[in-house]
Amino acid sequence: MPPVNDERTEALADFLHTYNHHRCHTALDGHPPISRVNNLAGQYTRSAGGGSARRVTVRPGWAVAVSVGPDSVRGMKIESLLDDLRTLRDRGALATVEAREDLGDPGTLGGLRNLGGLRDLGDPTRAHGDERARAEAVLALLTERADDVVPALLAGVADARSTATLQPVIRILALIGPPSFDAVLAAWRRGNVKDWAAGRLLGAFDERCADRYAELATDSARGASGNGFAGLVRLRTDSDAGLRALVECYAGHRPAPYKADDYALLTHEAYRTRLRVLRRDPAASPRTRRGAMAALVAGGGADGLDARDRAAVERLIRVKIVGETPSAPSPQLSGWWLAVPGPSYEGLFDALGLHHRRPITCAAGVEAAAGRDIQVPVPDGDGAAQTVGRVFVTPELDGWRLVFGPYDLLIGEGWEDMVETVERVSRHCAQAQLFFVDDAGGSDVWFVAEEGSVIRQYAAESDPEWEGDPLPWETLAVDDPDFDPEYDDAPPNSGTAGARTACGHLSVDPDMVGSGTETRGHGWLALTSPHAGHGAFPGVLPL
């Protein structure tokens, strides 16, 4: 795999996750795109016999999507093997196999011709004896010569551009099992299989390849490691090899690969005792003990740690806060935020209904604000559940505190909710500003409210776009050098600044926060409900 491809894959995976799971879109009433996808983990529950995925609860409020189907891929109708071979033959995808003269020995692959094999698969509309027996014999020969056959099959679909084209080969490789896994991985590493195709092909194997998935999960290449963890999640593997892979993943200082967090969640109850023992094992290396601790947090949050480790984490946070270079979520991804004056920020906790606040570093706060919400039972709610999210309140930055968190839990759904929220916060904090940007949806919004009333607002998709008197720093549309009164028309109060420009004049531009920002105090992490604690949120936060 060329390094540049791996690096691009890693960067793309992070961007797509943030964009689809965390960025607000006005076209979706402030929700991220993932909230509109059906049958996703955390949204719906289906029985094991009712579809291709189900919601497996691994901890109150959390779920992981895993595939559901036969306990083994060999449980599929083996008769389909002959159909898949015929399909590949008709496409010409078996040419590389048929051209192998060394496979023509009657005792090897050439013997398939007498069983409806690769060169004489027969007419599927005519009876050719016991179809299952023929397919079993074909599979036995394919497996026996897998080292030769699998690379030839892969070469036959090297130019495939869709998953549908790969499906016949995927099913054949799945039936062959471990030899196919090794061949696919080797071809991928040589660059003979494209990254996207490798992900599809490696997602086909059953529990016979569980340890191979665990070994792949420890690969130093993040893309390869992600495919390994995806396999472990799909198979719901609880094994010593899976445990070692999880510890190795979190022992390093790089971001967790794709599906690693899901695997930590899925196996937390099964691995928790072993991880705690490993965490305290004096014979284990410091790196291994660190990995065990991080795996506990990834799967069970701070509640997964013992009292000694929880106290150590709290002490470390307070140490890291001192002298920390401030940072804030980028509006390129976060999409929205609030700003309140530093001297009067205390009122925002009551205004937004925030609970259980605790000191936090900027690095951890940024990560937590973009994290997933959880579901917790409501006391005396007759089984009802409530969605709870985390909110990051920054240190005082150039005189202002910024607020980031789940839009739907803090703001609501519509335009009226935005107005009501910024006015409510301004009543508690004397002034409040709300910014919302969505480049994909074309939304650009900012409000300034004082003492409970909005005094100035801009919304690119509203009519009128501008309301309230212009502020002293604004350049009006009629004063813009490009404004031509003969051809252009603009109300006298029309400005020119969108949210990305206005925030720098009004308070703080999150993208400009850094070593040159004057900082006072520390950040806070708070929750949107009193019915959950911080320890209930799985996942590792960088300190």
Coordinates of C-alpha atoms in Angstrom, one line a residue:
M1 CA 0.0 0.0 0.0
P2 CA 1.6 3.3 -1.0
P3 CA 2.0 5.5 2.1
V4 CA 0.3 8.5 0.5
N5 CA -2.9 6.4 0.1
D6 CA -2.8 5.3 3.7
E7 CA -2.4 8.8 4.9
R8 CA -5.2 10.1 2.7
T9 CA -7.4 7.3 3.9
E10 CA -6.8 8.1 7.5
A11 CA -7.5 11.8 7.1
L12 CA -10.6 11.1 5.0
A13 CA -12.0 8.8 7.6
D14 CA -11.7 11.4 10.4
F15 CA -13.1 14.1 8.2
L16 CA -16.1 12.0 7.1
H17 CA -16.9 10.9 10.6
T18 CA -16.9 14.5 11.9
Y19 CA -18.8 15.9 9.0
N20 CA -21.5 13.2 9.0
H21 CA -21.8 12.6 12.7
H22 CA -21.2 16.0 14.4
R23 CA -21.6 18.9 12.0
C24 CA -24.9 20.6 12.1
H25 CA -26.9 21.2 8.9
T26 CA -29.6 23.7 8.7
A27 CA -31.4 21.6 6.1
L28 CA -31.8 18.9 8.8
D29 CA -32.9 21.4 11.5
G30 CA -29.5 21.5 13.0
H31 CA -28.9 17.8 13.1
P32 CA -25.9 15.9 11.5
P33 CA -26.6 13.9 8.4
I34 CA -26.2 10.6 10.3
S35 CA -29.4 11.4 12.2
R36 CA -31.4 10.9 9.0
V37 CA -30.0 7.4 8.1
N38 CA -32.3 4.5 9.0
N39 CA -31.4 1.5 11.1
L40 CA -28.2 2.8 12.5
A41 CA -26.7 1.9 15.9
G42 CA -28.5 3.8 18.6
Q43 CA -31.6 4.5 16.5
Y44 CA -33.6 1.3 16.0
T45 CA -33.6 -2.3 17.3
R46 CA -34.3 -5.3 15.2
S47 CA -34.4 -9.0 16.1
A48 CA -31.6 -11.2 15.1
G49 CA -33.7 -13.0 12.6
G50 CA -35.1 -9.8 11.0
G51 CA -32.3 -8.3 9.0
S52 CA -28.7 -7.7 8.3
A53 CA -27.9 -5.6 11.4
R54 CA -29.1 -5.4 14.9
R55 CA -28.6 -3.1 17.9
V56 CA -26.6 -5.0 20.6
T57 CA -26.7 -3.1 23.9
V58 CA -23.3 -3.3 25.5
R59 CA -23.8 -0.7 28.2
P60 CA -26.8 1.4 29.3
G61 CA -27.3 4.1 26.6
W62 CA -24.8 2.6 24.1
A63 CA -25.1 0.3 21.2
V64 CA -22.9 -1.1 18.5
A65 CA -24.0 -2.3 15.1
V66 CA -22.9 -5.8 14.2
S67 CA -23.8 -8.0 11.3
V68 CA -26.3 -10.7 12.0
G69 CA -26.8 -13.7 9.8
P70 CA -25.6 -17.3 9.8
D71 CA -23.1 -18.2 12.5
S72 CA -20.6 -18.9 9.7
V73 CA -20.4 -17.8 6.1
R74 CA -20.4 -21.6 5.3
G75 CA -24.0 -21.5 6.4
M76 CA -24.9 -19.8 3.1
K77 CA -26.2 -22.0 0.3
I78 CA -23.1 -23.6 -1.0
E79 CA -25.0 -24.2 -4.2
S80 CA -24.5 -20.5 -4.9
L81 CA -20.8 -21.2 -5.5
L82 CA -21.5 -22.7 -8.9
D83 CA -23.7 -19.7 -9.8
D84 CA -21.0 -17.3 -8.8
L85 CA -18.4 -19.2 -10.8
R86 CA -20.7 -19.1 -13.8
T87 CA -21.2 -15.4 -13.4
L88 CA -17.5 -14.8 -13.3
R89 CA -17.0 -17.0 -16.3
D90 CA -19.6 -15.2 -18.3
R91 CA -17.9 -11.8 -17.5
G92 CA -14.6 -13.2 -18.6
A93 CA -13.3 -12.8 -15.0
L94 CA -12.0 -16.4 -15.0
A95 CA -9.7 -16.0 -17.9
T96 CA -6.7 -15.7 -15.7
V97 CA -7.6 -19.0 -14.0
E98 CA -8.4 -20.8 -17.2
A99 CA -5.1 -19.7 -18.7
R100 CA -3.1 -21.4 -16.0
E101 CA -1.8 -24.5 -17.7
D102 CA -0.2 -25.7 -14.6
L103 CA -3.6 -26.1 -13.1
G104 CA -4.7 -28.5 -15.8
D105 CA -3.5 -31.6 -14.1
P106 CA -6.5 -34.0 -13.7
G107 CA -5.7 -34.4 -10.0
T108 CA -5.9 -30.6 -9.3
L109 CA -8.0 -27.8 -10.6
G110 CA -8.4 -29.3 -14.0
G111 CA -10.5 -32.0 -12.4
L112 CA -13.2 -29.4 -11.9
R113 CA -14.2 -29.8 -15.5
N114 CA -15.7 -33.2 -14.7
L115 CA -17.6 -31.6 -11.8
G116 CA -19.0 -28.6 -13.6
G117 CA -15.8 -26.8 -12.7
L118 CA -14.2 -23.6 -14.0
R119 CA -14.0 -24.5 -17.6
D120 CA -17.2 -26.5 -17.8
L121 CA -19.6 -25.2 -15.3
G122 CA -22.6 -26.4 -17.2
D123 CA -25.9 -24.8 -18.1
P124 CA -27.5 -23.6 -14.8
T125 CA -31.0 -24.4 -16.4
R126 CA -30.2 -28.1 -16.8
A127 CA -29.9 -30.7 -14.1
H128 CA -26.4 -32.0 -13.5
G129 CA -26.9 -34.4 -10.7
D130 CA -26.6 -33.4 -7.1
E131 CA -25.8 -29.7 -7.2
R132 CA -24.7 -29.5 -3.6
A133 CA -22.3 -32.4 -3.9
R134 CA -20.8 -30.9 -7.1
A135 CA -20.4 -27.6 -5.3
E136 CA -18.8 -29.2 -2.3
A137 CA -16.3 -30.9 -4.5
V138 CA -15.6 -27.7 -6.3
L139 CA -15.0 -25.9 -3.0
A140 CA -12.7 -28.6 -1.8
L141 CA -10.5 -28.2 -4.9
L142 CA -10.6 -24.4 -4.8
T143 CA -9.5 -24.6 -1.1
E144 CA -6.7 -27.1 -1.9
R145 CA -5.3 -24.8 -4.6
A146 CA -6.1 -21.5 -2.9
D147 CA -2.6 -20.2 -3.2
D148 CA -2.9 -20.3 -7.0
V149 CA -6.7 -19.8 -7.4
V150 CA -7.3 -16.8 -5.2
P151 CA -4.7 -14.5 -6.7
A152 CA -6.1 -15.5 -10.1
L153 CA -9.6 -14.6 -9.0
L154 CA -8.5 -11.3 -7.7
A155 CA -6.7 -10.5 -10.9
G156 CA -10.0 -11.2 -12.7
V157 CA -11.7 -8.3 -10.9
A158 CA -8.7 -6.0 -10.6
D159 CA -10.6 -3.3 -12.5
A160 CA -13.9 -3.7 -10.6
R161 CA -15.4 -0.3 -9.8
S162 CA -18.4 -1.4 -7.7
T163 CA -19.2 -3.7 -4.8
A164 CA -21.8 -5.4 -6.9
T165 CA -19.1 -6.5 -9.4
L166 CA -17.0 -7.9 -6.5
Q167 CA -19.9 -9.9 -4.9
P168 CA -19.4 -13.2 -6.6
V169 CA -15.7 -13.2 -5.7
I170 CA -16.5 -12.1 -2.2
R171 CA -18.8 -15.1 -1.6
I172 CA -16.3 -17.5 -3.1
L173 CA -13.4 -16.2 -1.0
A174 CA -15.6 -16.3 2.1
L175 CA -16.3 -20.0 1.5
I176 CA -12.7 -20.8 1.0
G177 CA -11.8 -19.1 4.3
P178 CA -8.4 -18.4 5.8
P179 CA -6.3 -19.0 2.7
S180 CA -8.4 -16.4 0.9
F181 CA -7.9 -13.9 3.8
D182 CA -4.1 -14.3 3.6
A183 CA -4.1 -13.9 -0.2
V184 CA -6.3 -10.8 -0.1
L185 CA -4.1 -9.2 2.5
A186 CA -0.9 -10.0 0.6
A187 CA -2.4 -8.7 -2.6
W188 CA -3.5 -5.5 -0.9
R189 CA 0.0 -4.9 0.6
R190 CA 1.5 -5.3 -2.8
G191 CA -0.8 -2.8 -4.2
N192 CA -2.6 -5.3 -6.4
V193 CA -6.0 -4.6 -4.7
K194 CA -7.3 -1.1 -4.3
D195 CA -8.0 0.2 -0.8
W196 CA -11.8 0.4 -1.2
A197 CA -11.9 -3.2 -2.7
A198 CA -9.7 -4.5 0.1
G199 CA -12.2 -3.3 2.7
R200 CA -15.1 -5.1 0.9
L201 CA -13.1 -8.3 0.4
L202 CA -11.7 -8.4 4.0
G203 CA -15.2 -7.9 5.3
A204 CA -16.4 -11.3 4.1
F205 CA -14.8 -13.8 6.4
D206 CA -16.2 -15.9 9.2
E207 CA -15.0 -16.9 12.7
R208 CA -12.3 -19.1 11.2
C209 CA -10.4 -15.9 10.5
A210 CA -11.0 -14.3 14.0
D211 CA -7.4 -14.5 15.0
R212 CA -6.3 -13.1 11.6
Y213 CA -8.6 -10.1 12.2
A214 CA -7.1 -9.6 15.6
E215 CA -3.6 -9.7 14.1
L216 CA -4.6 -7.3 11.4
A217 CA -6.0 -4.9 14.1
T218 CA -2.5 -4.5 15.5
D219 CA -1.1 -3.3 12.1
S220 CA 0.8 0.0 12.2
A221 CA -1.2 1.2 9.1
R222 CA -4.4 2.7 10.4
G223 CA -6.4 1.6 7.4
A224 CA -5.4 -2.0 7.8
S225 CA -6.0 -1.9 11.6
G226 CA -9.4 -0.5 11.0
N227 CA -10.3 -3.4 8.8
G228 CA -9.1 -5.8 11.5
F229 CA -11.3 -4.2 14.1
A230 CA -14.3 -4.1 11.7
G231 CA -14.0 -7.9 11.4
L232 CA -13.7 -8.3 15.2
V233 CA -16.9 -6.2 15.7
R234 CA -18.8 -8.1 13.0
L235 CA -17.9 -11.4 14.5
R236 CA -18.4 -10.2 18.1
T237 CA -15.1 -11.8 18.9
D238 CA -14.1 -12.3 22.6
S239 CA -10.7 -13.8 22.6
D240 CA -7.2 -13.3 24.1
A241 CA -6.0 -12.2 20.6
G242 CA -8.8 -9.6 20.5
L243 CA -7.9 -8.4 23.9
R244 CA -4.2 -8.0 22.9
A245 CA -5.2 -6.1 19.8
L246 CA -7.3 -3.7 21.8
V247 CA -4.6 -3.0 24.4
E248 CA -2.0 -2.6 21.6
C249 CA -4.3 -0.1 19.8
Y250 CA -4.7 2.1 22.8
A251 CA -1.1 1.8 24.1
G252 CA 0.1 4.2 21.4
H253 CA -0.4 7.9 21.1
R254 CA -2.2 7.9 17.7
P255 CA -5.9 8.2 17.2
A256 CA -7.9 5.0 17.5
P257 CA -8.5 3.4 14.1
Y258 CA -11.9 2.7 12.5
K259 CA -14.1 0.5 14.7
A260 CA -11.7 0.2 17.6
D261 CA -13.9 2.3 19.9
D262 CA -16.9 0.1 18.8
Y263 CA -15.0 -3.0 19.7
A264 CA -14.0 -1.6 23.1
L265 CA -17.7 -0.9 23.7
L266 CA -18.8 -4.3 22.5
T267 CA -16.4 -6.3 24.6
H268 CA -16.2 -4.1 27.7
E269 CA -18.1 -6.4 30.0
A270 CA -16.2 -9.4 28.8
Y271 CA -12.8 -7.8 29.0
R272 CA -13.2 -5.4 32.0
T273 CA -11.8 -7.8 34.7
R274 CA -8.9 -8.9 32.5
L275 CA -8.0 -5.4 31.6
R276 CA -8.1 -4.3 35.3
V277 CA -5.8 -7.1 36.2
L278 CA -3.4 -6.2 33.4
R279 CA -3.6 -2.6 34.4
R280 CA -2.2 -3.5 37.9
D281 CA 0.2 -6.3 36.7
P282 CA 3.8 -5.3 37.8
A283 CA 5.2 -7.7 35.2
A284 CA 3.5 -5.8 32.4
S285 CA 5.3 -2.9 30.6
P286 CA 4.2 0.7 31.3
R287 CA 3.1 0.8 27.6
T288 CA 0.8 -2.3 28.1
R289 CA -0.6 -0.9 31.4
R290 CA -1.3 2.4 29.7
G291 CA -3.1 0.5 26.9
A292 CA -5.2 -1.4 29.3
M293 CA -6.3 1.7 31.1
A294 CA -7.2 3.5 27.8
A295 CA -9.1 0.4 26.6
L296 CA -11.1 0.5 29.9
V297 CA -12.0 4.1 29.3
A298 CA -12.8 3.6 25.6
G299 CA -15.3 0.8 26.5
G300 CA -16.7 2.0 29.8
G301 CA -15.8 5.6 30.3
A302 CA -14.3 6.7 33.6
D303 CA -16.7 4.3 35.3
G304 CA -14.6 1.5 33.8
L305 CA -11.6 2.6 36.0
D306 CA -11.1 1.8 39.6
A307 CA -11.1 4.6 42.2
R308 CA -7.3 4.9 42.2
D309 CA -7.1 5.5 38.4
R310 CA -10.1 7.9 38.5
A311 CA -8.3 10.0 41.1
A312 CA -5.1 10.0 39.1
V313 CA -6.9 11.2 36.0
E314 CA -8.5 14.1 37.9
R315 CA -5.1 15.1 39.3
L316 CA -3.5 14.9 35.8
I317 CA -6.2 17.2 34.3
R318 CA -5.5 19.9 36.9
V319 CA -1.7 19.6 36.2
K320 CA -2.3 19.8 32.4
I321 CA -4.5 22.9 32.7
V322 CA -1.7 25.0 34.0
G323 CA 0.2 26.6 31.1
E324 CA -1.9 24.8 28.5
T325 CA -2.1 26.4 25.0
P326 CA -5.7 27.2 24.5
S327 CA -7.7 25.7 21.6
A328 CA -11.3 25.5 20.4
P329 CA -13.3 23.4 18.0
S330 CA -12.9 24.7 14.4
P331 CA -16.1 26.3 13.0
Q332 CA -15.2 24.5 9.8
L333 CA -16.5 21.3 11.5
S334 CA -18.4 22.3 14.6
G335 CA -20.9 24.5 12.8
W336 CA -22.2 26.5 15.7
W337 CA -21.2 28.1 19.1
L338 CA -22.2 30.6 21.7
A339 CA -20.1 33.4 23.2
V340 CA -20.6 35.2 26.5
P341 CA -18.5 37.8 28.4
G342 CA -15.9 36.3 30.7
P343 CA -16.9 38.3 33.8
S344 CA -20.5 37.2 33.7
Y345 CA -20.2 33.7 32.2
E346 CA -21.4 31.8 35.4
G347 CA -25.0 32.5 34.4
L348 CA -24.8 30.3 31.3
F349 CA -24.9 27.1 33.4
D350 CA -28.4 27.9 34.7
A351 CA -29.5 29.4 31.3
L352 CA -28.6 26.2 29.4
G353 CA -29.6 23.8 32.2
L354 CA -26.1 22.3 32.5
H355 CA -25.1 19.9 35.3
H356 CA -22.1 18.3 36.9
R357 CA -19.5 20.7 35.6
R358 CA -15.9 19.8 36.2
P359 CA -12.5 21.3 35.1
I360 CA -11.2 20.1 31.8
T361 CA -8.3 20.8 29.5
C362 CA -9.0 22.4 26.1
A363 CA -7.8 19.3 24.3
A364 CA -10.2 17.0 26.1
G365 CA -13.0 19.6 25.9
V366 CA -12.7 19.9 22.1
E367 CA -12.9 16.1 21.8
A368 CA -15.8 15.7 24.2
A369 CA -17.9 18.4 22.6
A370 CA -17.8 16.5 19.3
G371 CA -18.5 13.2 20.9
R372 CA -21.6 11.0 20.7
D373 CA -24.5 11.5 23.0
I374 CA -25.8 8.6 25.3
Q375 CA -29.2 7.4 26.4
V376 CA -29.9 7.1 30.1
P377 CA -33.0 6.0 31.9
V378 CA -35.1 8.7 33.5
P379 CA -35.8 8.1 37.2
D380 CA -39.4 7.0 37.7
G381 CA -39.9 7.3 34.0
D382 CA -41.5 3.9 33.5
G383 CA -38.6 2.8 31.3
A384 CA -38.3 6.0 29.4
A385 CA -34.8 7.1 28.3
Q386 CA -33.3 10.6 27.9
T387 CA -30.5 11.7 25.6
V388 CA -27.6 13.3 27.4
G389 CA -24.7 15.2 25.8
R390 CA -21.5 16.9 26.9
V391 CA -20.9 20.6 26.7
F392 CA -17.4 22.3 26.6
V393 CA -17.1 25.8 28.0
T394 CA -13.7 27.2 27.1
P395 CA -11.4 29.2 29.4
E396 CA -11.8 32.9 29.2
L397 CA -10.3 33.8 25.7
D398 CA -9.5 37.5 25.1
G399 CA -12.3 38.3 27.6
W400 CA -14.9 35.8 26.3
R401 CA -16.1 32.3 27.0
L402 CA -17.2 30.1 24.1
V403 CA -19.7 27.2 24.4
F404 CA -19.7 24.1 22.2
G405 CA -21.9 21.0 22.4
P406 CA -24.9 19.1 20.9
Y407 CA -27.0 21.6 19.0
D408 CA -30.3 19.8 19.3
L409 CA -29.9 19.4 23.1
L410 CA -28.8 23.0 23.8
I411 CA -30.7 25.0 21.1
G412 CA -33.6 22.9 19.8
E413 CA -35.0 22.5 16.3
G414 CA -36.1 25.7 14.6
W415 CA -35.4 29.3 14.1
E416 CA -37.5 30.3 17.1
D417 CA -35.3 28.1 19.3
M418 CA -32.2 29.9 18.2
V419 CA -33.7 33.3 19.0
E420 CA -35.1 32.1 22.4
T421 CA -31.8 30.5 23.4
V422 CA -29.6 33.5 22.7
E423 CA -32.0 35.9 24.4
R424 CA -32.3 33.6 27.5
V425 CA -28.5 33.3 27.8
S426 CA -28.2 37.1 27.5
R427 CA -30.6 37.6 30.4
H428 CA -28.3 35.5 32.6
C429 CA -25.0 36.8 31.2
A430 CA -25.8 40.4 30.2
Q431 CA -24.8 39.6 26.6
A432 CA -24.7 36.6 24.4
Q433 CA -23.8 35.8 20.8
L434 CA -24.8 32.8 18.7
F435 CA -23.1 31.8 15.5
F436 CA -24.1 29.1 13.0
V437 CA -22.3 28.2 9.8
D438 CA -23.1 25.5 7.3
D439 CA -21.2 25.8 4.1
A440 CA -22.8 22.7 2.5
G441 CA -26.3 23.9 3.3
G442 CA -25.7 27.6 2.5
S443 CA -26.6 28.7 6.0
D444 CA -24.8 31.7 7.7
V445 CA -26.3 33.1 10.9
W446 CA -25.2 35.3 13.8
F447 CA -27.1 37.0 16.6
V448 CA -26.2 39.5 19.2
A449 CA -28.5 39.8 22.2
E450 CA -28.3 42.1 25.3
E451 CA -30.3 41.9 28.5
G452 CA -32.8 39.4 27.0
S453 CA -33.4 40.9 23.5
V454 CA -31.7 40.4 20.1
I455 CA -30.3 43.7 19.0
R456 CA -28.7 42.6 15.7
Q457 CA -29.0 39.5 13.6
Y458 CA -28.0 38.2 10.1
A459 CA -29.3 35.1 8.4
A460 CA -28.2 34.4 4.8
E461 CA -31.4 32.5 4.0
S462 CA -33.9 34.8 5.6
D463 CA -36.0 37.7 4.2
P464 CA -34.9 40.2 5.3
E465 CA -31.4 39.0 5.9
W466 CA -30.5 41.8 8.3
E467 CA -32.5 43.0 11.3
G468 CA -31.6 45.6 13.9
D469 CA -29.3 48.6 13.8
P470 CA -25.8 48.2 12.4
L471 CA -23.0 47.8 14.9
P472 CA -20.1 50.4 15.0
W473 CA -17.6 48.0 13.4
E474 CA -19.8 46.9 10.5
T475 CA -19.2 47.9 6.9
L476 CA -22.6 48.5 5.3
A477 CA -23.5 47.2 1.9
V478 CA -24.2 50.7 0.5
D479 CA -20.6 51.7 1.6
D480 CA -19.0 48.7 -0.1
P481 CA -16.7 49.8 -3.0
D482 CA -18.4 47.3 -5.3
F483 CA -21.9 48.7 -4.5
D484 CA -23.4 50.4 -7.6
P485 CA -26.5 52.4 -6.6
E486 CA -27.7 52.4 -10.2
Y487 CA -27.9 48.6 -10.4
D488 CA -27.7 47.4 -6.8
D489 CA -30.4 47.6 -4.2
A490 CA -29.8 47.1 -0.4
P491 CA -31.8 48.2 2.7
P492 CA -29.9 50.8 4.7
N493 CA -29.2 48.4 7.6
S494 CA -27.7 45.7 5.3
G495 CA -24.2 44.7 6.4
T496 CA -21.5 42.7 4.6
A497 CA -20.1 40.4 7.4
G498 CA -21.0 36.7 7.7
A499 CA -20.6 34.7 10.9
R500 CA -16.9 33.9 10.2
T501 CA -16.0 37.6 10.0
A502 CA -18.5 38.9 12.6
C503 CA -17.2 36.6 15.4
G504 CA -13.7 38.2 15.2
H505 CA -15.2 41.7 15.7
L506 CA -17.8 40.7 18.3
S507 CA -15.9 38.3 20.5
V508 CA -13.4 35.5 19.4
D509 CA -12.9 33.7 16.2
P510 CA -12.4 30.0 17.2
D511 CA -10.0 29.4 14.3
M512 CA -7.7 32.1 15.7
V513 CA -7.5 30.7 19.2
G514 CA -3.9 29.7 20.1
S515 CA -0.7 30.7 21.8
G516 CA -1.4 34.4 21.2
T517 CA -4.8 34.3 22.9
E518 CA -5.0 35.9 26.3
T519 CA -6.3 33.2 28.6
R520 CA -7.8 33.3 32.1
G521 CA -9.1 30.4 34.2
H522 CA -9.8 27.0 32.9
G523 CA -12.4 25.2 30.8
W524 CA -15.4 23.3 32.0
L525 CA -17.1 20.1 30.9
A526 CA -20.7 19.9 31.8
L527 CA -23.7 17.6 31.0
T528 CA -27.1 18.4 29.6
S529 CA -28.9 16.3 32.2
P530 CA -28.6 15.6 35.9
H531 CA -29.4 11.9 35.3
A532 CA -26.0 10.9 34.1
G533 CA -22.4 11.2 35.3
H534 CA -19.3 11.9 33.3
G535 CA -18.1 8.4 33.8
A536 CA -21.0 7.1 31.7
F537 CA -19.5 8.4 28.5
P538 CA -17.2 5.8 26.9
G539 CA -14.3 6.9 24.9
V540 CA -10.8 8.2 25.5
L541 CA -10.2 12.0 25.7
P542 CA -6.8 13.5 25.1
L543 CA -5.5 15.5 28.0

